[in-house]
mmCIF file of C-alpha atoms in Angstrom:
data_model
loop_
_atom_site.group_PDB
_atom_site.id
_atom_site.type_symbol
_atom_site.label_atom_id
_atom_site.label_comp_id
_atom_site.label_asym_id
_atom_site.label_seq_id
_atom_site.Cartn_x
_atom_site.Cartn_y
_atom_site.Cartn_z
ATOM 1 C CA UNK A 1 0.000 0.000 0.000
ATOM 2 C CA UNK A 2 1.197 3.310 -0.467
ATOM 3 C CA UNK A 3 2.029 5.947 1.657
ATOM 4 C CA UNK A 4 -0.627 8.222 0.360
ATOM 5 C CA UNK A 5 -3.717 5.431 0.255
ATOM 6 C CA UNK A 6 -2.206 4.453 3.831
ATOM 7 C CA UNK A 7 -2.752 8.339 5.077
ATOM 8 C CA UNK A 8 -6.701 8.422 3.044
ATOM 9 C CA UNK A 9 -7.161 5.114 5.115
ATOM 10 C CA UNK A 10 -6.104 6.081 8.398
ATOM 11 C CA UNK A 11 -7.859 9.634 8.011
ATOM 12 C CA UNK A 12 -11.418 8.519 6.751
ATOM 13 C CA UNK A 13 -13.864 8.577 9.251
ATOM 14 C CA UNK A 14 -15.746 5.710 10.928
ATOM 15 C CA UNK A 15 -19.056 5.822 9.234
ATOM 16 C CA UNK A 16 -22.375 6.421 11.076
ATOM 17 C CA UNK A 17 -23.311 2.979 12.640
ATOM 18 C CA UNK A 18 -26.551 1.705 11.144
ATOM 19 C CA UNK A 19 -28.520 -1.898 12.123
ATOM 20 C CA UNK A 20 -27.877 -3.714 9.052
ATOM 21 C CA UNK A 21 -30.804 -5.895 8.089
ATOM 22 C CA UNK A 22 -29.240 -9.535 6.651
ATOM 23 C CA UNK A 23 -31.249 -12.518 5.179
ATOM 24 C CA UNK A 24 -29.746 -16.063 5.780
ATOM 25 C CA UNK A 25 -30.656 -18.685 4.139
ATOM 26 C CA UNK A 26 -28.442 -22.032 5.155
ATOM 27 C CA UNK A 27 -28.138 -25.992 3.847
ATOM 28 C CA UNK A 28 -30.828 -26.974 6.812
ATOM 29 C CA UNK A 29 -33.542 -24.748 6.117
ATOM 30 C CA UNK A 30 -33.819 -26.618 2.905
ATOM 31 C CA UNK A 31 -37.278 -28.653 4.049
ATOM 32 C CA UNK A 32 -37.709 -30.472 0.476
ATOM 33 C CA UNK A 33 -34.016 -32.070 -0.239
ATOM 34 C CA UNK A 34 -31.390 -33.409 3.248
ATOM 35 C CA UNK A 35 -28.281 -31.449 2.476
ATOM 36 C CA UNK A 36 -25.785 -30.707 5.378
ATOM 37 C CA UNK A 37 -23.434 -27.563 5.743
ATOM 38 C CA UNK A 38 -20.347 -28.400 3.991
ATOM 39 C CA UNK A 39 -17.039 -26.969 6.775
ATOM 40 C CA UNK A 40 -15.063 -27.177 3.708
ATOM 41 C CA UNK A 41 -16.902 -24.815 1.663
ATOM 42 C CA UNK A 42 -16.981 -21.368 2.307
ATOM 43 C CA UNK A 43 -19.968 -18.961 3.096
ATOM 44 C CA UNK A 44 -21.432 -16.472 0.486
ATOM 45 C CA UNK A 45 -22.157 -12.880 1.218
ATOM 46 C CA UNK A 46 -23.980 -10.993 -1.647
ATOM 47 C CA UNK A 47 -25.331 -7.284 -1.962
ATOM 48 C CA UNK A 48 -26.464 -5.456 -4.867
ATOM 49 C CA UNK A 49 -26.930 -1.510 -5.851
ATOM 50 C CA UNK A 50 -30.583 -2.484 -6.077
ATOM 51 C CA UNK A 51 -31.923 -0.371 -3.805
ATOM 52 C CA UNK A 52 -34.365 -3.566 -2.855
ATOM 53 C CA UNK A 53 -30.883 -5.176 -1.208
ATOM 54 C CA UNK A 54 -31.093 -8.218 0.631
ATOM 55 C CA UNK A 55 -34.290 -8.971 -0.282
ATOM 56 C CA UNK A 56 -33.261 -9.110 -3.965
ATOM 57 C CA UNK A 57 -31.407 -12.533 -3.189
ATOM 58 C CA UNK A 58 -34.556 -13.975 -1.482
ATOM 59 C CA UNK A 59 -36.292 -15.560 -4.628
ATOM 60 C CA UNK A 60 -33.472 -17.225 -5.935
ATOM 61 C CA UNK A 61 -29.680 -16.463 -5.127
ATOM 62 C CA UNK A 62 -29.913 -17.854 -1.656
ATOM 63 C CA UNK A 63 -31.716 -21.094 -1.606
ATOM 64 C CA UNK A 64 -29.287 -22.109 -4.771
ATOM 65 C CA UNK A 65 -26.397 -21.326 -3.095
ATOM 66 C CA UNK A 66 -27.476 -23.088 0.208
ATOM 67 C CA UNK A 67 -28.394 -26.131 -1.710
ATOM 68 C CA UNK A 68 -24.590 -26.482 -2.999
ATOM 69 C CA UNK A 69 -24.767 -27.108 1.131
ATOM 70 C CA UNK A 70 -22.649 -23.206 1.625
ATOM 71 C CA UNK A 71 -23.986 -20.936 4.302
ATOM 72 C CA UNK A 72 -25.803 -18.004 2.337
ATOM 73 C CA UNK A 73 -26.445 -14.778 3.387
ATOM 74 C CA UNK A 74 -27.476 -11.313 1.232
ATOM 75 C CA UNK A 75 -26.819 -7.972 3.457
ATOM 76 C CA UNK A 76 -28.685 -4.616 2.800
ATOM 77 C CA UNK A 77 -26.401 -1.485 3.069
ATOM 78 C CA UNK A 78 -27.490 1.583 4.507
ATOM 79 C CA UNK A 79 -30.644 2.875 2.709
ATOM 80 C CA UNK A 80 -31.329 -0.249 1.157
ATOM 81 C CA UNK A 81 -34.471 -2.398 2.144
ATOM 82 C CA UNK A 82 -34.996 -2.700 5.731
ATOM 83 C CA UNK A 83 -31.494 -0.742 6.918
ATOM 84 C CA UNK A 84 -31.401 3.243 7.805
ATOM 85 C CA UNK A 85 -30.677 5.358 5.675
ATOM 86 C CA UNK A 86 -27.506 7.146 6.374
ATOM 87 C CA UNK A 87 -24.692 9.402 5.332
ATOM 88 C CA UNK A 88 -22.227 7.794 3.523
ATOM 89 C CA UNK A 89 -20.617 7.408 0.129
ATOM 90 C CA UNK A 90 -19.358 3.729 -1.630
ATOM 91 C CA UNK A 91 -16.195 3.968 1.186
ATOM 92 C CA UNK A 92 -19.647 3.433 3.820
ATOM 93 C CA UNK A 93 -21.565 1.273 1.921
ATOM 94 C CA UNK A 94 -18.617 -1.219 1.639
ATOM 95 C CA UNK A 95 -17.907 -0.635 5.123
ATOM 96 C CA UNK A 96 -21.308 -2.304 5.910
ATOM 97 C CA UNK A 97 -20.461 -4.695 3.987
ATOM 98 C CA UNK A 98 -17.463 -6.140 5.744
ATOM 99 C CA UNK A 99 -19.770 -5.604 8.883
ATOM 100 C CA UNK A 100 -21.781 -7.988 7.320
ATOM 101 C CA UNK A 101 -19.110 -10.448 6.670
ATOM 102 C CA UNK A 102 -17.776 -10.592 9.947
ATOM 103 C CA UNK A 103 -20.439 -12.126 11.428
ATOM 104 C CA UNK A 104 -20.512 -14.991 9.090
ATOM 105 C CA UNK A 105 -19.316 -17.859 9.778
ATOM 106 C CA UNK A 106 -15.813 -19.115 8.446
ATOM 107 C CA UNK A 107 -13.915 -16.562 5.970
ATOM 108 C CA UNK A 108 -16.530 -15.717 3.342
ATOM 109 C CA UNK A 109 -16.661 -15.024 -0.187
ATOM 110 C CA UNK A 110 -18.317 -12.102 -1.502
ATOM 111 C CA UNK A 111 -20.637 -11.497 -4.474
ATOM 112 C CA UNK A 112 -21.310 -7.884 -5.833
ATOM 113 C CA UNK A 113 -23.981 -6.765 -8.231
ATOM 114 C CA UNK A 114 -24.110 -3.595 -9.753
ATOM 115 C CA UNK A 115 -22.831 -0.837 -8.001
ATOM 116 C CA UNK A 116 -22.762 -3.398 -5.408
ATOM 117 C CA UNK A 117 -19.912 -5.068 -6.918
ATOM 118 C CA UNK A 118 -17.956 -1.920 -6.406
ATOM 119 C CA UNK A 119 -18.692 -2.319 -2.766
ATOM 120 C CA UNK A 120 -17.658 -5.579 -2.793
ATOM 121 C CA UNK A 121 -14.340 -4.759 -4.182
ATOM 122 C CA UNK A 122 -13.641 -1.861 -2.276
ATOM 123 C CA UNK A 123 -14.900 -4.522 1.066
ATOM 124 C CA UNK A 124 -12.373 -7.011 -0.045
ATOM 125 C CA UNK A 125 -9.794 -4.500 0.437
ATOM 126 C CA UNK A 126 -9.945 -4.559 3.922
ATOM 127 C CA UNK A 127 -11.881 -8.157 4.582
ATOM 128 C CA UNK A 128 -10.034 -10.989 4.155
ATOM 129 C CA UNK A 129 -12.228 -12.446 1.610
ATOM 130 C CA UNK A 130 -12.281 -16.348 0.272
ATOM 131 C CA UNK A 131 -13.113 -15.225 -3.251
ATOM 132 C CA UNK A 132 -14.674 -11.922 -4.942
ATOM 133 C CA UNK A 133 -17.487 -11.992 -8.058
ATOM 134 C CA UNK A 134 -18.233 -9.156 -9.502
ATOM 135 C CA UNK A 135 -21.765 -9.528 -11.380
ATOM 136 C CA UNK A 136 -22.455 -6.841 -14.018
ATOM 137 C CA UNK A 137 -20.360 -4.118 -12.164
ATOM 138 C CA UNK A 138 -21.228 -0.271 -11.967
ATOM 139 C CA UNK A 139 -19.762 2.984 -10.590
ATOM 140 C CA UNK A 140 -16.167 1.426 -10.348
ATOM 141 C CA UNK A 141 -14.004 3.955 -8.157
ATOM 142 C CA UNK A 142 -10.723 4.628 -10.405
ATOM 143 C CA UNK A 143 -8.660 3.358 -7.478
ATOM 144 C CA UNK A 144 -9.246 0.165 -5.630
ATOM 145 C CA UNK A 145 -7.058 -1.390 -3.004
ATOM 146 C CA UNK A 146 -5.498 -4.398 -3.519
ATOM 147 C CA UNK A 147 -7.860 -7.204 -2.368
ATOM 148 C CA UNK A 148 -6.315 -8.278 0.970
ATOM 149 C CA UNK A 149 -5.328 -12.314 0.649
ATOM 150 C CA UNK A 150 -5.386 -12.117 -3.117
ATOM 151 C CA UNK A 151 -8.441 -14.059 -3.254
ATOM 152 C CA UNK A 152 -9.456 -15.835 -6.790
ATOM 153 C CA UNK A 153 -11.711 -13.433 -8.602
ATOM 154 C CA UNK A 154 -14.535 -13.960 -10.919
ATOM 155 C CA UNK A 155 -16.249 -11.308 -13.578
ATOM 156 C CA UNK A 156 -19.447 -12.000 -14.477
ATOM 157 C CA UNK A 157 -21.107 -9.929 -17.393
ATOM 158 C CA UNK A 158 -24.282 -10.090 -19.543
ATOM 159 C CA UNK A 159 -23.182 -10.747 -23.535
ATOM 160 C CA UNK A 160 -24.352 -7.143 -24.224
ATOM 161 C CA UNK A 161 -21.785 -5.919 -21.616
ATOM 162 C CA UNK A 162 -19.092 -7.384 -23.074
ATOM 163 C CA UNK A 163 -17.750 -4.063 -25.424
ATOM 164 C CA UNK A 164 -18.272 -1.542 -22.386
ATOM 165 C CA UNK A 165 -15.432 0.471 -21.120
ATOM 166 C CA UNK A 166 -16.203 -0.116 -17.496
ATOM 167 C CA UNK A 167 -16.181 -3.742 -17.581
ATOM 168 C CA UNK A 168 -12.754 -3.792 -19.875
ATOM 169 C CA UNK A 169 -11.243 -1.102 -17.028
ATOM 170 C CA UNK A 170 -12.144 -3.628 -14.162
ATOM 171 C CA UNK A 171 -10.787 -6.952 -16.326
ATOM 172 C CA UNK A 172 -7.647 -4.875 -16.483
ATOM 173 C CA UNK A 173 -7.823 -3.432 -13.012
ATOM 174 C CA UNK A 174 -7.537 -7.688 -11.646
ATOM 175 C CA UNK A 175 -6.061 -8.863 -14.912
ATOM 176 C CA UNK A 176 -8.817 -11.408 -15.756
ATOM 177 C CA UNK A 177 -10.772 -12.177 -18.532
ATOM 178 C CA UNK A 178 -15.083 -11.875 -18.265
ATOM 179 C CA UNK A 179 -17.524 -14.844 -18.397
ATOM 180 C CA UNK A 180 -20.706 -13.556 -19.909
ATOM 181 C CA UNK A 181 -23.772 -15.092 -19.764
ATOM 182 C CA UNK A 182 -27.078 -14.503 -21.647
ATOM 183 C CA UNK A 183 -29.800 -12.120 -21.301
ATOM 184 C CA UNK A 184 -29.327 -7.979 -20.408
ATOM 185 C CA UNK A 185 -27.674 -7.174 -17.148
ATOM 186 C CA UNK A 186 -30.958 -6.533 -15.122
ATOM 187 C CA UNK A 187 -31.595 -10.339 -15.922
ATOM 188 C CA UNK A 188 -29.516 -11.654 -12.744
ATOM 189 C CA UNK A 189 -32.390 -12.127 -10.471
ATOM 190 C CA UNK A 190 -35.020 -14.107 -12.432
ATOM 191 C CA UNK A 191 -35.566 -16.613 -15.333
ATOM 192 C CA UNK A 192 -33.271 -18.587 -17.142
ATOM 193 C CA UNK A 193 -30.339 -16.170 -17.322
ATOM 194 C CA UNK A 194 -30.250 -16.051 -13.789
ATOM 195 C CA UNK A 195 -30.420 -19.839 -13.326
ATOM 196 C CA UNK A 196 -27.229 -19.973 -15.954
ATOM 197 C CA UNK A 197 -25.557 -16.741 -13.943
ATOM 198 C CA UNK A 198 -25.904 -18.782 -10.452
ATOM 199 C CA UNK A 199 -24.955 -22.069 -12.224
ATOM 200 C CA UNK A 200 -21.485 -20.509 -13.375
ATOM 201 C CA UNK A 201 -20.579 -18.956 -10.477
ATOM 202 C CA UNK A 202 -21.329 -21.933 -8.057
ATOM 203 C CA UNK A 203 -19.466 -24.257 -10.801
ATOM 204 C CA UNK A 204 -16.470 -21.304 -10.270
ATOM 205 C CA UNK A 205 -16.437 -21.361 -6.979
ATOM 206 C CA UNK A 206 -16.149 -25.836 -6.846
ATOM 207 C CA UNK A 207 -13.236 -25.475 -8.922
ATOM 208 C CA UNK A 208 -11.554 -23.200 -6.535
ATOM 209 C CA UNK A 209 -12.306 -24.968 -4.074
ATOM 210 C CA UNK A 210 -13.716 -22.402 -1.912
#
């Protein structure tokens, strides 16, 4: 780190303390198939720039990542579904964020949509985090910190996003190379394309072993 990003560290202010609303959704509250919490596998922590937040997770995200038998969990930042509103730019937002991830269980891996994936970036730069996926990301600060750990990271894009200058600036920011997947970015939640989207990155994360 440098001396300068050291000094804007050490000098930023805590931000306002808000009550963080967090859905869970874990391996035994699957009712209709017996899967167990896998100890080798590690948690998921999502959040999007949807201003719905957690919630956004419910229909789908969670209970597919729980039945690959990993702890899931979906965190609203401030002004997001039930959490406070509060002042606070992205440096806040991904401040709740590693909140979040503190309290879950085992060293967790964190999924971003959106502007959320910003968040989740900017999070990993002070959490310790298993992995990092970036889903369709948005409002990328120029700077990011280097993630702490050097966890494995994964960008996610729709097909259409491909050819955008955002998502080429964050594949060069990490040095990686997107997987796209069909349908148009706002497709992540519902339908097919999000059933391919969750398939991918659950297939990602196996091979990493995380």
């Amino acid at each position: 780190m440098s001396l300068t990003a050291w000094i804007r560290r050490a000098r930023t202010p805590e931000p306002v303390p808000v009550r963080r609303e967090i859905a869970v959704f874990e391996p035994a509250d699957l009712f209709d198939i017996e899967i167990k919490d896998n100890p080798e596998t590690n948690p998921v922590l999502c959040c999007t720039g949807d201003s719905a937040g957690a919630a956004a997770f419910n229909a789908l995200w969670l209970k597919r990542i729980a039945s690959s038998g990993r702890y899931a969990a979906a965190v609203s930042v401030r002004g997001q579904g039930g959490t406070p509103a509060a002042d606070g730019g992205p440096e806040a937002r991904a401040h709740d964020v590693v909140q979040a991830a503190v309290t879950v269980p085992r060293q967790t891996v964190l999924i971003g949509h959106g502007e959320g994936a910003a968040w989740a970036a900017l999070a990993a730069g002070r959490y310790p985090a298993a992995g990092l996926v970036l889903v369709s990301p948005q409002r990328f600060p120029k700077q990011l910190p280097k993630p702490v750990g050097e966890p494995p990271i994964l960008l996610v894009v729709s097909e259409s996003e491909t050819q955008s200058k955002e998502v080429q600036a964050v594949a060069d920011e990490y040095g990686i190379t997107p997987l796209t997947f069909a349908g148009a970015p706002d497709d992540v939640f519902k339908g097919a394309p999000a059933e391919g989207l969750l398939d991918a990155v659950l297939s990602w994360l196996d091979a990493q072993k995380r």
